[in-house]
Tab-separated table of C-alpha atoms and ligand atoms in Angstrom:
chain	number	residue	atom	x	y	z
D	281	MET	CA	27.942	-223.053	-32.599
D	282	LYS	CA	25.678	-220.999	-30.171
D	283	LEU	CA	24.174	-218.145	-32.233
D	284	GLU	CA	22.946	-216.314	-28.994
D	285	GLY	CA	25.546	-214.074	-27.573
D	286	SER	CA	27.612	-214.102	-30.805
D	287	VAL	CA	29.585	-211.115	-32.411
D	288	ALA	CA	28.958	-211.735	-35.924
D	289	LEU	CA	30.182	-209.690	-38.602
D	290	VAL	CA	28.547	-209.998	-41.854
D	291	THR	CA	30.063	-208.751	-45.002
D	292	GLY	CA	27.640	-207.364	-48.177
D	293	ALA	CA	25.272	-206.805	-45.662
D	294	ASN	CA	23.620	-203.642	-47.441
D	295	ARG	CA	21.047	-206.025	-49.889
D	296	GLY	CA	20.371	-209.223	-50.705
D	297	LEU	CA	21.371	-212.320	-48.799
D	298	GLY	CA	23.845	-210.245	-46.233
D	299	LYS	CA	20.865	-207.985	-45.422
D	300	ALA	CA	18.630	-211.174	-44.483
D	301	LEU	CA	21.546	-212.684	-42.577
D	302	VAL	CA	21.958	-209.644	-40.347
D	303	ALA	CA	18.022	-209.741	-39.528
D	304	ALA	CA	18.361	-213.159	-38.724
D	305	LEU	CA	21.142	-212.944	-36.424
D	306	VAL	CA	19.363	-210.175	-34.559
D	307	GLU	CA	16.347	-212.671	-34.306
D	308	ALA	CA	18.652	-215.483	-33.396
D	309	GLY	CA	19.907	-213.583	-29.887
D	310	ALA	CA	23.234	-212.243	-31.466
D	311	ALA	CA	24.824	-209.632	-29.130
D	312	LYS	CA	26.271	-207.643	-31.580
D	313	VAL	CA	26.327	-207.825	-35.442
D	314	TYR	CA	28.805	-205.947	-37.693
D	315	ALA	CA	27.099	-204.908	-40.688
D	316	ALA	CA	30.067	-204.779	-43.352
D	317	SER	CA	29.309	-202.673	-46.542
D	318	ARG	CA	31.350	-200.777	-48.849
D	319	ASP	CA	29.104	-198.064	-48.651
D	320	THR	CA	27.764	-197.495	-45.151
D	321	LYS	CA	24.972	-195.152	-45.984
D	322	LYS	CA	23.337	-198.016	-48.220
D	323	LEU	CA	22.914	-200.041	-44.868
D	324	PRO	CA	19.060	-200.117	-43.738
D	325	ALA	CA	18.158	-199.175	-40.142
D	326	ASN	CA	19.045	-202.346	-38.107
D	327	GLY	CA	18.780	-201.444	-34.407
D	328	PRO	CA	21.093	-200.757	-31.704
D	329	ARG	CA	22.840	-204.317	-31.854
D	330	VAL	CA	23.851	-203.797	-35.485
D	331	VAL	CA	27.034	-201.513	-35.810
D	332	PRO	CA	27.949	-200.254	-39.539
D	333	LEU	CA	31.281	-201.213	-40.848
D	334	ALA	CA	33.069	-199.626	-44.190
D	335	PHE	CA	35.159	-202.147	-46.223
D	336	ASP	CA	35.776	-203.061	-49.342
D	337	THR	CA	37.065	-207.044	-49.058
D	338	THR	CA	39.573	-206.617	-52.286
D	339	LYS	CA	40.762	-203.215	-50.657
D	340	PRO	CA	43.708	-204.459	-47.964
D	341	GLU	CA	44.055	-200.974	-46.300
D	342	GLN	CA	40.187	-201.152	-45.781
D	343	ILE	CA	40.232	-204.430	-44.429
D	344	THR	CA	43.301	-203.544	-41.761
D	345	ALA	CA	40.994	-200.517	-40.642
D	346	ALA	CA	37.717	-202.651	-40.175
D	347	VAL	CA	39.965	-205.362	-38.128
D	348	LYS	CA	40.690	-202.549	-35.654
D	349	LYS	CA	37.258	-201.320	-35.254
D	350	ALA	CA	35.738	-204.854	-35.060
D	351	GLY	CA	38.347	-206.605	-32.250
D	352	ASP	CA	35.643	-209.010	-31.020
D	353	VAL	CA	34.362	-211.187	-33.800
D	354	THR	CA	33.479	-214.523	-32.951
D	355	LEU	CA	31.497	-215.093	-35.825
D	356	LEU	CA	33.189	-214.203	-39.232
D	357	ILE	CA	30.308	-214.529	-42.370
D	358	ASN	CA	32.045	-213.932	-45.786
D	359	ASN	CA	29.101	-213.167	-47.623
D	360	ALA	CA	29.927	-210.538	-50.281
D	361	GLY	CA	30.058	-211.749	-53.783
D	362	ALA	CA	30.454	-210.845	-57.314
D	363	LEU	CA	28.726	-212.024	-60.562
D	364	THR	CA	30.307	-210.341	-63.520
D	365	SER	CA	31.170	-212.900	-65.898
D	366	TYR	CA	28.956	-215.503	-67.494
D	367	ASN	CA	29.898	-218.257	-69.862
D	368	VAL	CA	33.235	-218.856	-69.910
D	369	LEU	CA	34.035	-218.329	-73.745
D	370	ALA	CA	32.223	-215.074	-74.061
D	371	SER	CA	33.234	-213.493	-71.040
D	372	SER	CA	36.183	-211.174	-71.045
D	373	GLN	CA	39.465	-211.647	-68.928
D	374	ALA	CA	38.437	-208.575	-67.047
D	375	ASP	CA	35.151	-209.912	-66.190
D	376	LEU	CA	36.611	-213.310	-65.004
D	377	ASP	CA	39.224	-211.670	-62.653
D	378	ALA	CA	36.468	-209.311	-61.250
D	379	ASP	CA	34.617	-212.606	-60.026
D	380	PHE	CA	38.045	-214.090	-58.418
D	381	ARG	CA	39.024	-211.092	-57.090
D	382	THR	CA	35.672	-210.808	-54.877
D	383	ASN	CA	35.050	-214.285	-54.562
D	384	VAL	CA	38.321	-216.150	-53.977
D	385	HIS	CA	40.917	-213.278	-53.141
D	386	GLY	CA	38.559	-211.049	-51.149
D	387	THR	CA	37.272	-213.991	-49.007
D	388	LEU	CA	40.901	-215.229	-48.326
D	389	ALA	CA	42.322	-211.461	-47.614
D	390	VAL	CA	39.424	-211.103	-44.913
D	391	ILE	CA	40.054	-214.335	-43.106
D	392	ARG	CA	43.805	-213.948	-43.155
D	393	ALA	CA	43.491	-210.271	-41.753
D	394	PHE	CA	40.544	-211.597	-38.765
D	395	LEU	CA	42.767	-214.204	-37.895
D	396	PRO	CA	44.430	-212.913	-34.951
D	397	VAL	CA	40.651	-211.705	-33.751
D	398	LEU	CA	39.262	-215.001	-34.142
D	399	GLU	CA	42.229	-216.736	-32.697
D	400	ARG	CA	41.496	-214.469	-29.095
D	401	ALA	CA	37.790	-215.189	-29.270
D	402	PRO	CA	36.932	-216.831	-26.008
D	403	GLY	CA	35.417	-220.344	-26.555
D	404	GLY	CA	36.849	-220.710	-29.962
D	405	ALA	CA	35.523	-218.633	-33.154
D	406	THR	CA	33.647	-219.864	-36.554
D	407	VAL	CA	34.109	-218.594	-40.292
D	408	VAL	CA	31.396	-219.419	-42.647
D	409	ASN	CA	31.976	-219.060	-46.433
D	410	VAL	CA	28.824	-218.326	-48.364
D	411	LEU	CA	29.687	-220.311	-51.430
D	412	SER	CA	27.039	-221.639	-53.821
D	413	LEU	CA	26.025	-224.987	-55.632
D	414	THR	CA	27.968	-223.735	-58.339
D	415	SER	CA	30.806	-224.694	-56.101
D	416	LEU	CA	30.323	-228.274	-56.861
D	417	ALA	CA	29.859	-228.384	-60.317
D	418	SER	CA	29.592	-225.518	-63.017
D	419	PHE	CA	26.398	-224.035	-64.137
D	420	PRO	CA	27.662	-222.964	-67.609
D	421	ALA	CA	25.647	-220.246	-68.403
D	422	LEU	CA	27.518	-218.711	-65.348
D	423	GLY	CA	31.077	-220.404	-66.156
D	424	GLY	CA	33.297	-217.732	-65.060
D	425	TYR	CA	31.347	-217.215	-61.629
D	426	SER	CA	31.095	-220.958	-60.886
D	427	ALA	CA	34.735	-221.623	-61.686
D	428	SER	CA	35.135	-218.531	-58.988
D	429	LYS	CA	32.892	-220.104	-56.377
D	430	ALA	CA	34.533	-223.746	-56.952
D	431	ALA	CA	37.938	-222.105	-56.161
D	432	ALA	CA	36.502	-220.558	-53.129
D	433	TYR	CA	35.326	-223.874	-52.304
D	434	SER	CA	38.922	-225.418	-52.833
D	435	VAL	CA	40.208	-222.532	-50.611
D	436	THR	CA	37.990	-223.566	-47.767
D	437	GLN	CA	39.173	-226.935	-47.679
D	438	ALA	CA	42.520	-225.917	-47.648
D	439	LEU	CA	42.030	-223.499	-44.728
D	440	ARG	CA	39.542	-225.733	-42.543
D	441	PRO	CA	42.185	-227.889	-41.054
D	442	GLU	CA	44.246	-224.877	-40.648
D	443	LEU	CA	41.749	-223.076	-38.781
D	444	LYS	CA	40.771	-226.140	-36.689
D	445	ALA	CA	44.251	-226.055	-35.206
D	446	LYS	CA	43.382	-222.631	-34.126
D	447	ARG	CA	40.135	-223.692	-32.690
D	448	ILE	CA	38.443	-221.804	-35.519
D	449	GLU	CA	35.737	-223.928	-37.131
D	450	LEU	CA	35.354	-223.130	-40.855
D	451	LEU	CA	31.792	-223.839	-42.434
D	452	ALA	CA	30.345	-223.430	-46.039
D	453	VAL	CA	27.148	-222.320	-47.253
D	454	LEU	CA	25.889	-223.682	-50.764
D	455	PRO	CA	22.818	-221.880	-51.808
D	456	GLY	CA	20.844	-222.514	-54.531
D	457	PRO	CA	18.964	-219.493	-56.512
D	458	ILE	CA	18.368	-216.923	-54.317
D	459	ASP	CA	15.657	-213.983	-55.095
D	460	THR	CA	18.321	-211.320	-54.935
D	461	ASP	CA	19.822	-208.740	-57.303
D	462	MET	CA	22.790	-211.010	-58.353
D	463	VAL	CA	19.923	-213.283	-60.326
D	464	LYS	CA	17.518	-211.049	-61.115
D	465	ALA	CA	17.940	-211.539	-64.657
D	466	LEU	CA	17.698	-215.303	-64.656
D	467	PRO	CA	14.274	-216.647	-64.994
D	468	MET	CA	14.003	-219.569	-62.503
D	469	PRO	CA	12.722	-220.592	-59.270
D	470	LYS	CA	14.287	-218.770	-56.047
D	471	THR	CA	14.220	-218.888	-52.417
D	472	SER	CA	13.690	-216.028	-50.654
D	473	PRO	CA	16.674	-214.279	-49.036
D	474	ALA	CA	15.140	-214.395	-45.566
D	475	ASP	CA	14.259	-218.208	-45.787
D	476	THR	CA	18.109	-218.799	-47.120
D	477	ALA	CA	19.104	-217.110	-44.237
D	478	ARG	CA	17.383	-218.588	-41.814
D	479	GLY	CA	18.637	-222.161	-43.217
D	480	ALA	CA	22.165	-220.781	-43.122
D	481	LEU	CA	21.886	-219.894	-39.568
D	482	ALA	CA	20.283	-223.415	-38.666
D	483	GLY	CA	23.272	-225.258	-40.273
D	484	ILE	CA	25.776	-222.840	-38.364
D	485	ALA	CA	24.046	-223.463	-35.115
D	486	ARG	CA	24.572	-227.245	-35.791
D	487	GLY	CA	28.018	-226.768	-37.045
D	488	ASP	CA	27.454	-228.305	-40.546
D	489	GLU	CA	30.625	-228.131	-42.797
D	490	GLU	CA	28.400	-227.960	-45.659
D	491	ILE	CA	25.165	-226.207	-45.402
D	492	PHE	CA	22.710	-226.420	-47.954
D	493	PRO	CA	20.344	-223.874	-46.681
D	494	ASP	CA	17.110	-223.957	-48.994
D	495	PRO	CA	14.768	-226.834	-50.596
D	496	MET	CA	16.603	-226.726	-54.205
D	497	ALA	CA	20.119	-226.910	-52.357
D	498	GLN	CA	18.861	-229.905	-50.166
D	499	GLN	CA	17.593	-231.586	-52.953
D	500	MET	CA	20.939	-230.928	-55.207
D	501	GLY	CA	22.728	-231.504	-52.304
D	502	ALA	CA	21.538	-235.335	-52.032
D	503	LEU	CA	22.126	-235.773	-55.589
D	504	TRP	CA	26.050	-234.528	-55.499
D	505	ASN	CA	26.332	-237.054	-52.624
D	506	LYS	CA	25.006	-239.772	-54.637
D	507	SER	CA	26.733	-239.129	-58.071
D	508	HIS	CA	29.152	-236.023	-58.407
D	509	LYS	CA	28.371	-237.019	-62.086
D	510	GLU	CA	24.780	-236.647	-62.339
D	511	PHE	CA	25.012	-233.986	-60.498
D	512	GLU	CA	27.302	-232.308	-63.240
D	513	ARG	CA	25.087	-233.530	-65.939
D	514	ALA	CA	22.178	-231.787	-64.254
D	515	PHE	CA	23.494	-228.630	-63.946
D	516	ALA	CA	24.952	-228.752	-67.559
D	517	ASN	CA	21.274	-229.208	-69.167
D	518	PHE	CA	19.524	-226.740	-66.865
K	219	LIG	N1	21.548	-214.739	-55.683
K	219	LIG	C1	22.055	-216.379	-55.879
K	219	LIG	O1	21.262	-216.953	-57.026
K	219	LIG	C2	23.146	-216.851	-54.900
K	219	LIG	C3	23.258	-218.208	-54.806
K	219	LIG	C4	24.152	-218.678	-54.271
K	219	LIG	C5	25.021	-218.230	-53.843
K	219	LIG	N2	25.038	-216.622	-53.705
K	219	LIG	C6	26.040	-215.733	-53.068
K	219	LIG	O2	25.364	-215.481	-51.862
K	219	LIG	C7	26.271	-214.254	-51.412
K	219	LIG	C8	25.547	-212.812	-51.422
K	219	LIG	O3	24.779	-212.837	-52.809
K	219	LIG	P1	23.308	-212.048	-53.116
K	219	LIG	O4	22.396	-212.791	-54.255
K	219	LIG	O5	22.630	-211.259	-52.150
K	219	LIG	O6	23.952	-210.904	-54.524
K	219	LIG	P2	23.780	-209.309	-54.541
K	219	LIG	O7	22.551	-208.869	-54.047
K	219	LIG	O8	24.434	-208.952	-55.495
K	219	LIG	O9	24.633	-208.744	-53.304
K	219	LIG	C9	25.910	-209.171	-53.215
K	219	LIG	C10	26.570	-208.211	-52.122
K	219	LIG	O10	27.839	-208.413	-51.956
K	219	LIG	C11	28.739	-206.993	-51.805
K	219	LIG	N3	29.794	-206.616	-52.775
K	219	LIG	C12	30.431	-207.105	-53.801
K	219	LIG	N4	31.485	-207.126	-54.012
K	219	LIG	C13	32.009	-206.495	-52.889
K	219	LIG	C14	33.290	-206.005	-52.440
K	219	LIG	N5	34.473	-206.474	-53.035
K	219	LIG	N6	33.494	-205.608	-51.165
K	219	LIG	C15	32.332	-205.781	-50.069
K	219	LIG	N7	31.172	-205.944	-50.519
K	219	LIG	C16	30.776	-206.470	-51.879
K	219	LIG	C17	27.688	-206.072	-52.674
K	219	LIG	O11	27.962	-204.715	-52.201
K	219	LIG	P3	27.548	-203.337	-52.890
K	219	LIG	O12	26.134	-203.292	-52.926
K	219	LIG	O13	28.504	-202.332	-52.712
K	219	LIG	O14	27.851	-203.686	-54.650
K	219	LIG	C18	26.231	-206.509	-52.179
K	219	LIG	O15	26.132	-206.127	-50.726
K	219	LIG	C19	27.529	-214.328	-52.485
K	219	LIG	O16	28.335	-214.657	-52.506
K	219	LIG	C20	27.005	-214.811	-53.244
K	219	LIG	O17	27.910	-215.568	-54.327
K	219	LIG	C21	23.951	-216.126	-54.228
């Protein structure tokens, strides 16, 4: 899709990858970017093309109110995500549920609510779900989170043909570790949010259905294409 002139909406835009995606979209020439956050007071100053929008992706009434304010979206980026649970045996049910609530049900709820807006976009629209390499195989130390991201990938695959029939493309971004609050406790090589955002936008512009936006994601994506089993073992032994 053409990023220049698009009207984008990014969830979880107040920090981490979402904040970097907003900046990269402005740099790429988006006409308008809705920066969505649970608390718009936390959004950075972004310039005249960025419009703050308050909603929690797990609160249906807040999503409905946001749809009324952002009726011109042509590019919806579902970036908001939670990492509350860790290894599956040790995590509480409440923590597992929290990851699924945001990463799976919240993402689907936002897509459903924005469907009428996306359907009337002149020239068609694009939805981008920010998933993870852990959507493809579990990273056992983050087993609960991985399961939620795998479920979000399955939902993405389920929606793709349905949305295509409505002239809406559905793309998935599968990053490796990013240097954000989410994984600050995990010592491992990470890509900066700015570089990940640029890689994601390049993939969106090309229309790649699976976007591996950073060097580790590209390396692991190549391994996944070669052998799903080898990919699983590589993560299990990380
Ligand atoms: N960091 C990584 O290594 C990594 C790797 C692969 C994929 N990802 C994915 O990349 C995306 C961005 O993650 P990040 O690394 O930037 O994480 P982050 O720094 O923890 O930021 C998460 C963002 O999501 C928002 N959010 C969480 N739950 C929400 C909800 N219910 N409603 C609205 N907003 C909500 C947060 O808002 P608040 O500030 O209000 O909490 C925050 O803006 C996520 O989908 C994540 O799963 C991250």
